[in-house]
PDB file of C-alpha atoms in Angstrom:
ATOM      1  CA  UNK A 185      56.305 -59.305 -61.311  1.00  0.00           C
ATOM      2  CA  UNK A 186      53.258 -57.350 -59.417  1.00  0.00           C
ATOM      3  CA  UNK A 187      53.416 -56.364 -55.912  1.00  0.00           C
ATOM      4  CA  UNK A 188      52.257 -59.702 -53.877  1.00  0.00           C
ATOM      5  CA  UNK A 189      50.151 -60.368 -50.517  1.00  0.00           C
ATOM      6  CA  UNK A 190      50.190 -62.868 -48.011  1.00  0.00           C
ATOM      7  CA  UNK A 191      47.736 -62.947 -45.701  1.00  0.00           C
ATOM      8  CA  UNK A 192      47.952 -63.688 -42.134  1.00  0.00           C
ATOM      9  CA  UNK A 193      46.226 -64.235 -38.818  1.00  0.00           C
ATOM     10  CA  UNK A 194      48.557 -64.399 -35.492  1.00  0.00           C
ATOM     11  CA  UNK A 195      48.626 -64.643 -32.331  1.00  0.00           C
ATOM     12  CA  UNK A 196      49.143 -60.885 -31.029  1.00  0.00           C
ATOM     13  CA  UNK A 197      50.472 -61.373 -27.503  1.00  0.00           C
ATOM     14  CA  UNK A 198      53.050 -64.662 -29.283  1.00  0.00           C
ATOM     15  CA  UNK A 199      54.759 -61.401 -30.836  1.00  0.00           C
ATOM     16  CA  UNK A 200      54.579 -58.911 -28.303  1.00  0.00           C
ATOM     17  CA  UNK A 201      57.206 -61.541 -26.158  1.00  0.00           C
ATOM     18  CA  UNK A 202      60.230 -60.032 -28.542  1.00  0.00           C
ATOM     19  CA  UNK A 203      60.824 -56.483 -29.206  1.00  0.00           C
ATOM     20  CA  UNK A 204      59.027 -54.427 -32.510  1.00  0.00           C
ATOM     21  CA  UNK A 205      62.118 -55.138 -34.863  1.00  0.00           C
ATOM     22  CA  UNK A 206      62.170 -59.102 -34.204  1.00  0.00           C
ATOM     23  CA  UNK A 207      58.431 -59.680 -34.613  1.00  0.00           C
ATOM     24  CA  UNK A 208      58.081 -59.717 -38.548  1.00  0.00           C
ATOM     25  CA  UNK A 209      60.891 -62.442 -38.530  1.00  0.00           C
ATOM     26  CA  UNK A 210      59.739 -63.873 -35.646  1.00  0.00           C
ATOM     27  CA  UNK A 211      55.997 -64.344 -37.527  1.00  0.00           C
ATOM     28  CA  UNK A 212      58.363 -64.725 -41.015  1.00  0.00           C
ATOM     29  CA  UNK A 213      60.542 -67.737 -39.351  1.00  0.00           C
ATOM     30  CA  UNK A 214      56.979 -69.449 -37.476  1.00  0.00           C
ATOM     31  CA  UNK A 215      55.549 -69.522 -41.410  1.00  0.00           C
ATOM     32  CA  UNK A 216      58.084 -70.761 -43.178  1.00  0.00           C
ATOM     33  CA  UNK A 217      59.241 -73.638 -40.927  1.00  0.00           C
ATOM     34  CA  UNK A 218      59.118 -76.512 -42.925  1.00  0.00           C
ATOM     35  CA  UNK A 219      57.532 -78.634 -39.643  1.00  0.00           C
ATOM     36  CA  UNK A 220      54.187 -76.513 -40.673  1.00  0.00           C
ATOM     37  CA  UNK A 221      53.554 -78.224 -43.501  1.00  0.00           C
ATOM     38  CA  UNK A 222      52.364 -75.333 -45.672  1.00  0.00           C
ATOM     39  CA  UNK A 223      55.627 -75.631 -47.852  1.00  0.00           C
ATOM     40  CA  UNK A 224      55.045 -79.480 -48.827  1.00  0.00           C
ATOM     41  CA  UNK A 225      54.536 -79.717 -52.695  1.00  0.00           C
ATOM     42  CA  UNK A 226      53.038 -83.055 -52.589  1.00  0.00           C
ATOM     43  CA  UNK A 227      50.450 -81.632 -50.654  1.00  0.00           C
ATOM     44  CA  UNK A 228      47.025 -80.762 -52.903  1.00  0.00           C
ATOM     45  CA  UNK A 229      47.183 -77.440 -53.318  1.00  0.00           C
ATOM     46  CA  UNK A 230      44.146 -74.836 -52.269  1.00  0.00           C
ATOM     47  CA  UNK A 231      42.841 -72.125 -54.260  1.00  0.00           C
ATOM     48  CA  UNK A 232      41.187 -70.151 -51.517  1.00  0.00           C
ATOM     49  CA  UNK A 233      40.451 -69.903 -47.886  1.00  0.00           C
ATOM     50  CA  UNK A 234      42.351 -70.707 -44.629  1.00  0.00           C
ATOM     51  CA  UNK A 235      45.629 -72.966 -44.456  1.00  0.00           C
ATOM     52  CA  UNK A 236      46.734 -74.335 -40.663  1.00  0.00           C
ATOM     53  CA  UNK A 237      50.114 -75.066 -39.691  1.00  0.00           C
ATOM     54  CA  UNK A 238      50.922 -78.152 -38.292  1.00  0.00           C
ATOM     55  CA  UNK A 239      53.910 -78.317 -35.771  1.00  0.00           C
ATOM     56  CA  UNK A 240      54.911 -76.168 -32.863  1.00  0.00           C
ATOM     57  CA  UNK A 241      53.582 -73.205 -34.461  1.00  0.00           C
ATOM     58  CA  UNK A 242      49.963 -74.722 -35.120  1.00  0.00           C
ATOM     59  CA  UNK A 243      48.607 -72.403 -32.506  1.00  0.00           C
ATOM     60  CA  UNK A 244      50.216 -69.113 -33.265  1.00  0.00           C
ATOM     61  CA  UNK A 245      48.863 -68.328 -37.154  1.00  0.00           C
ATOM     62  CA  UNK A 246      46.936 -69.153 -39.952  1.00  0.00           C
ATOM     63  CA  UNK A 247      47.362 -68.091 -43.555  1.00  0.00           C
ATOM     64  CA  UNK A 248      44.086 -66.959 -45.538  1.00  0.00           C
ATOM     65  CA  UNK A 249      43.960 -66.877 -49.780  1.00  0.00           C
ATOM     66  CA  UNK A 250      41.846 -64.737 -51.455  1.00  0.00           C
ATOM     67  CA  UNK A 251      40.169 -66.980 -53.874  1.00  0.00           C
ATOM     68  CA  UNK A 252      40.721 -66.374 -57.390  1.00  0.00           C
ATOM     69  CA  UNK A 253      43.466 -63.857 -56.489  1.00  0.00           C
ATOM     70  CA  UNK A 254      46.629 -66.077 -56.862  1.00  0.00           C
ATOM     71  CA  UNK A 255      48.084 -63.908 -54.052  1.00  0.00           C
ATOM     72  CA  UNK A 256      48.626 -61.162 -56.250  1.00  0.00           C
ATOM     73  CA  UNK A 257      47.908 -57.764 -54.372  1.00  0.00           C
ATOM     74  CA  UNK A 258      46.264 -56.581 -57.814  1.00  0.00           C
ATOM     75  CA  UNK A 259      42.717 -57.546 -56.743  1.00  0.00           C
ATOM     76  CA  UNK A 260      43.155 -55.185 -53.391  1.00  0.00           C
ATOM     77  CA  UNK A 261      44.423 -52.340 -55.463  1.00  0.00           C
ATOM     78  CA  UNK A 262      42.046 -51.981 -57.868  1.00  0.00           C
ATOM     79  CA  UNK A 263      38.937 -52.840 -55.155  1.00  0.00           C
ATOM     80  CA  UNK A 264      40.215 -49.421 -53.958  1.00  0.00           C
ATOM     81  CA  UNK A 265      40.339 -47.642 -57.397  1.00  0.00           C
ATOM     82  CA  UNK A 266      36.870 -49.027 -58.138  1.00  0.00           C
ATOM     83  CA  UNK A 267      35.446 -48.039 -55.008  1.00  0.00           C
ATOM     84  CA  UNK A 268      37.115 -44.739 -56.049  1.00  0.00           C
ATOM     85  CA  UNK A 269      34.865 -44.530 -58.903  1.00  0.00           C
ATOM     86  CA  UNK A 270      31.889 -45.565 -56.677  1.00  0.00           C
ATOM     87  CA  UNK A 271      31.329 -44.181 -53.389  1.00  0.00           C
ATOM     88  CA  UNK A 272      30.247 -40.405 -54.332  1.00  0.00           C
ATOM     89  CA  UNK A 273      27.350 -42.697 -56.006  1.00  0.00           C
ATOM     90  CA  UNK A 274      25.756 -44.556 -53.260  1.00  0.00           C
ATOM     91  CA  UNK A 275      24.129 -43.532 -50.160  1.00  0.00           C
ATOM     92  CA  UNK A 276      26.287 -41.617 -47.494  1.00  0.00           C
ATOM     93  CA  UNK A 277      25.857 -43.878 -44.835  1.00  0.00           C
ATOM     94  CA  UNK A 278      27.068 -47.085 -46.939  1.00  0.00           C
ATOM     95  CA  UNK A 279      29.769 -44.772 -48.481  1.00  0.00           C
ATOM     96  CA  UNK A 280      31.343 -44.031 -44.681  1.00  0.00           C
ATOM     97  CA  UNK A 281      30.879 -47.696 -43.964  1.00  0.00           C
ATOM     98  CA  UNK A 282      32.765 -49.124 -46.845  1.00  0.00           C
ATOM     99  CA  UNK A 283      35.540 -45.997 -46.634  1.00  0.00           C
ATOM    100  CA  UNK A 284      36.176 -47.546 -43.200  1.00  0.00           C
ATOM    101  CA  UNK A 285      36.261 -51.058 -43.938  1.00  0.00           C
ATOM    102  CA  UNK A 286      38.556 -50.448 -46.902  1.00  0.00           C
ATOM    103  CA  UNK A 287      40.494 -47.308 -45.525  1.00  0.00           C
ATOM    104  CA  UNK A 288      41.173 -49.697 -42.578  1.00  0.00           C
ATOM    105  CA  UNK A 289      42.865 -52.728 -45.269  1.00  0.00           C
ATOM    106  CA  UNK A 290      44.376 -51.988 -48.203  1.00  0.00           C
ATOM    107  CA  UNK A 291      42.829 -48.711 -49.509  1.00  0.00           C
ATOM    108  CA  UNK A 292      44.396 -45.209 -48.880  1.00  0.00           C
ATOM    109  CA  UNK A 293      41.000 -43.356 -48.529  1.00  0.00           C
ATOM    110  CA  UNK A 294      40.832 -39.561 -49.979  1.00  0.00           C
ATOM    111  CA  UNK A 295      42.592 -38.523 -46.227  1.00  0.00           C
ATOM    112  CA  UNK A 296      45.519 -40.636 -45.869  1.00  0.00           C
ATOM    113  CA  UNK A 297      48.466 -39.656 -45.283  1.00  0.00           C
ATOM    114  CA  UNK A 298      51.290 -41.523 -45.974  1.00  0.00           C
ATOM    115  CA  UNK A 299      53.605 -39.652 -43.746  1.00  0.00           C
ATOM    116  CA  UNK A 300      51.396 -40.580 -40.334  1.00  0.00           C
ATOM    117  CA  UNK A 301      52.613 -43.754 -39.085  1.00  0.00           C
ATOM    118  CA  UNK A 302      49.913 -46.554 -37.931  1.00  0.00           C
ATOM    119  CA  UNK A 303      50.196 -47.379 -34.900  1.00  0.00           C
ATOM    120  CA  UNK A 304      49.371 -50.915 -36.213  1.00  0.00           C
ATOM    121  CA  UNK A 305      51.912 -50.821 -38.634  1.00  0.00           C
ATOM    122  CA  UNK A 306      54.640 -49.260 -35.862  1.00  0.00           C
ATOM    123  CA  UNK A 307      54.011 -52.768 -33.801  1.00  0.00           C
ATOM    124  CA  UNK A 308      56.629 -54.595 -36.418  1.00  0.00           C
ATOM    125  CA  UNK A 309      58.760 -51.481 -36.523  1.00  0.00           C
ATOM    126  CA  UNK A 310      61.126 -50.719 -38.037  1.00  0.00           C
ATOM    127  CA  UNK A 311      60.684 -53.179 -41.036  1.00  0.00           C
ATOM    128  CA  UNK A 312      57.570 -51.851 -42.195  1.00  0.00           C
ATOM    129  CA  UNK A 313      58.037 -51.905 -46.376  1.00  0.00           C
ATOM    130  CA  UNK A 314      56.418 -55.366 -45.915  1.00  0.00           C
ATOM    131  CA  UNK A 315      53.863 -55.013 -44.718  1.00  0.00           C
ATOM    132  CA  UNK A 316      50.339 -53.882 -46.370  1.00  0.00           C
ATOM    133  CA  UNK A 317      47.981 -54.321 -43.665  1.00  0.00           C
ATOM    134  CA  UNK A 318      48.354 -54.643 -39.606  1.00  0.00           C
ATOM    135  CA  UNK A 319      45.565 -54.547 -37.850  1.00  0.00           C
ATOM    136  CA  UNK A 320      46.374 -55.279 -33.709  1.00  0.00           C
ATOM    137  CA  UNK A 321      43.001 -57.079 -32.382  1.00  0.00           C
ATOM    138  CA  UNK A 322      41.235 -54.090 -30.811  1.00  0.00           C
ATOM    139  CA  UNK A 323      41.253 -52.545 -34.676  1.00  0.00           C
ATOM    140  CA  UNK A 324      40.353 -56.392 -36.191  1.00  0.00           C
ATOM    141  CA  UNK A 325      37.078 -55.934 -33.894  1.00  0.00           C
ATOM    142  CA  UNK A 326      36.231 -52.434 -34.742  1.00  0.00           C
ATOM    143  CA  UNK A 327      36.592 -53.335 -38.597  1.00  0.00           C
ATOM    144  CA  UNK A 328      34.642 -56.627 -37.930  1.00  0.00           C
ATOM    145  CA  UNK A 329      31.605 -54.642 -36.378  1.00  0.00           C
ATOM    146  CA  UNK A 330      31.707 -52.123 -39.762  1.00  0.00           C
ATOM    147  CA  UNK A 331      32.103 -54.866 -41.803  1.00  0.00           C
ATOM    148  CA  UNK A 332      28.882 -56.608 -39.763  1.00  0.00           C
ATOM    149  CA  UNK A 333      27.257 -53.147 -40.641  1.00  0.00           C
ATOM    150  CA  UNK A 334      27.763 -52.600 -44.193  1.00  0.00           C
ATOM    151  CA  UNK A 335      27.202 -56.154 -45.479  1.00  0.00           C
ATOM    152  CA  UNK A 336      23.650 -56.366 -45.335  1.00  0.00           C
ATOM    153  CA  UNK A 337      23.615 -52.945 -47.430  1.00  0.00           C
ATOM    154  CA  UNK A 338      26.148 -54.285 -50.171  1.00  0.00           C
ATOM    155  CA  UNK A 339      23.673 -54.633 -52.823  1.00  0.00           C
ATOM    156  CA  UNK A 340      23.263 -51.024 -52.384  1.00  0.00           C
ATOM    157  CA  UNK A 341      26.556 -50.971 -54.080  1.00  0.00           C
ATOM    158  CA  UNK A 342      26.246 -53.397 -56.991  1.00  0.00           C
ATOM    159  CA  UNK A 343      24.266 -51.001 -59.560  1.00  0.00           C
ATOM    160  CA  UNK A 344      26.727 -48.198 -58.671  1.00  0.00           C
ATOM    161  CA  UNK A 345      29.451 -50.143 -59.171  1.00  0.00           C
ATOM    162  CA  UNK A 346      29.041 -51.881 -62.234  1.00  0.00           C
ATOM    163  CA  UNK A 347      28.083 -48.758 -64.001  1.00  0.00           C
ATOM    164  CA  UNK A 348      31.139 -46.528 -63.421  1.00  0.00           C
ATOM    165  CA  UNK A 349      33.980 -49.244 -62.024  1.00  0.00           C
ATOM    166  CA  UNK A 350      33.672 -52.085 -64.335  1.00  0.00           C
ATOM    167  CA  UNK A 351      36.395 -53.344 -65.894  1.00  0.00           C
ATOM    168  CA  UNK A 352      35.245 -55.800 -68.078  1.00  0.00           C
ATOM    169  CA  UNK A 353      39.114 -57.093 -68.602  1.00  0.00           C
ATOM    170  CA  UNK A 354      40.842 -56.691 -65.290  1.00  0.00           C
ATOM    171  CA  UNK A 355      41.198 -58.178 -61.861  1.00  0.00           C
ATOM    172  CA  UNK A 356      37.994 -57.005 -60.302  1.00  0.00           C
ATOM    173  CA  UNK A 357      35.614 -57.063 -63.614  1.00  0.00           C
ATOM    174  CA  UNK A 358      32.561 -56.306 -61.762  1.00  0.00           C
ATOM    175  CA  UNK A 359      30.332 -55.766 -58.515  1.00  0.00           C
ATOM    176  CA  UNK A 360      30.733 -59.458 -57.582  1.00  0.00           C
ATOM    177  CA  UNK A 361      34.386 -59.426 -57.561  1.00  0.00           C
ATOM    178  CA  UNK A 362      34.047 -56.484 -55.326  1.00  0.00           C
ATOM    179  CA  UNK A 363      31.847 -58.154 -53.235  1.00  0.00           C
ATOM    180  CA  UNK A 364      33.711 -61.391 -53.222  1.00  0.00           C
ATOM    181  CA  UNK A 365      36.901 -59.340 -52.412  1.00  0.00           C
ATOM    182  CA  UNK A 366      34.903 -57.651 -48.956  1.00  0.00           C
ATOM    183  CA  UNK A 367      33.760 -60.933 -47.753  1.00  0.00           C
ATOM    184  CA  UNK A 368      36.999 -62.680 -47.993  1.00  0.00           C
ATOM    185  CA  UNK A 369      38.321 -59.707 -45.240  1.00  0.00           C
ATOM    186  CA  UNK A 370      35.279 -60.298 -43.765  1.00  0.00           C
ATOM    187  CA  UNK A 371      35.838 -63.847 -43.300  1.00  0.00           C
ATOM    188  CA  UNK A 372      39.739 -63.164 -42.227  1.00  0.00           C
ATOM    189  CA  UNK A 373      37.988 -60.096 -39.783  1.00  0.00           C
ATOM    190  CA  UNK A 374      35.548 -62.882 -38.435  1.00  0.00           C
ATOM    191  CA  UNK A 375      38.526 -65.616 -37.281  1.00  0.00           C
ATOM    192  CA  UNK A 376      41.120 -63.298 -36.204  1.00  0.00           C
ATOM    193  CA  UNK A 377      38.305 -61.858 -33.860  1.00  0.00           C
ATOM    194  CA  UNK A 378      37.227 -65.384 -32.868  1.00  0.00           C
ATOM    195  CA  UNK A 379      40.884 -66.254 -31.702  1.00  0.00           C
ATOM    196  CA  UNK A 380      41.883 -62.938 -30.368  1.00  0.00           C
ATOM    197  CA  UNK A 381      43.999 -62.410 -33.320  1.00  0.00           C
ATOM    198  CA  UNK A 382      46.112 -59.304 -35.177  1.00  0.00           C
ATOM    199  CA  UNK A 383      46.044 -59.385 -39.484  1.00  0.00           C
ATOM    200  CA  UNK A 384      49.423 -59.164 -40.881  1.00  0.00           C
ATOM    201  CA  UNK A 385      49.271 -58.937 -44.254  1.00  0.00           C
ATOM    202  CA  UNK A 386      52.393 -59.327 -45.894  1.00  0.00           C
ATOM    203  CA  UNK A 387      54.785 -58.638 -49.177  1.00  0.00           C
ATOM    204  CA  UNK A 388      57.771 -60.773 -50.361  1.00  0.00           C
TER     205      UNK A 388
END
């Protein structure tokens, strides 16, 4: 099996009340509590966009699904390899846009390095093998306002992209899966701002 994602919204300040090494469980325990309601398998099922626990924790997180993606991290990976292909082919300022929307998510950008710990990431220390994205709310804002940027310029990237990043046969085929890809962050970006709200997204 692949490498898989869940993503989350939560409640910042809610985890900051136990120390860095109890928060992942603490946001682990809050989402799988039966008394949410997200693990009921009569429930219809969704494929795509926000799920709200019910219960004591119905105020604390959300969970968001990437349409299409079947939570598989795949999608995110190869959005980054594409965009690889990509950015030395569009305009500068879109290309610094969309390295720090991505470089900010799931993509290591050209000048990561993967021995420099995130100060995001450090916030659920020490279990950190987990987690693929954390993004406290100052950071959710700051990628909301580039994301607010570079969306009005994403068609910019659609010729570019199809020509040397398609992949006729994999998980993002073409420019519109890209595109589909950025505006589901977007969309997670947009409500964890609204509430005040940290990203945790999350493996396993």
């Amino acid at each position: 099996m692949g490498l898989d994602i869940t993503t989350l919204i939560a409640d910042w300040s809610w985890l900051a009340e136990v120390p860095p090494r109890e928060r992942l469980p603490r946001l682990r325990d809050a989402w799988y509590d039966d008394g949410t309601g997200l693990w009921d398998h009569d429930a219809p099922g969704t494929d795509g966009g926000w799920e709200w626990p019910r219960g004591p924790h119905g105020a604390r997180f959300g969970v968001y699904e990437f349409p299409g993606t079947l939570g598989s991290f795949k999608p995110h990976f190869w959005a980054g390899e594409g965009w690889e292909k990509t950015r030395a082919h569009v305009d500068p300022a879109v290309r610094a846009e969309v390295d720090a929307l991505l470089g900010g998510l799931t993509w290591d950008r050209p000048d990561f390095d993967d021995d420099e710990e995130s100060e995001d990431r450090a916030f659920f220390s020490p279990d950190h093998d987990s987690v693929l994205v954390a993004c406290a709310p100052e950071r959710v804002r700051e990628l909301l306002a580039t994301w607010e940027r570079v969306r009005p310029r994403l068609d910019e990237v659609r010729a570019p992209f199809d020509e040397h990043a398609a992949l006729p046969e994999g998980w993002i085929p073409d420019a519109d899966a890209f595109v589909r890809l950025l505006t589901g962050w977007g969309e997670v970006l947009a409500e964890a701002a609204r509430r005040g709200w940290g990203i945790a997204g999350l493996s396993g």
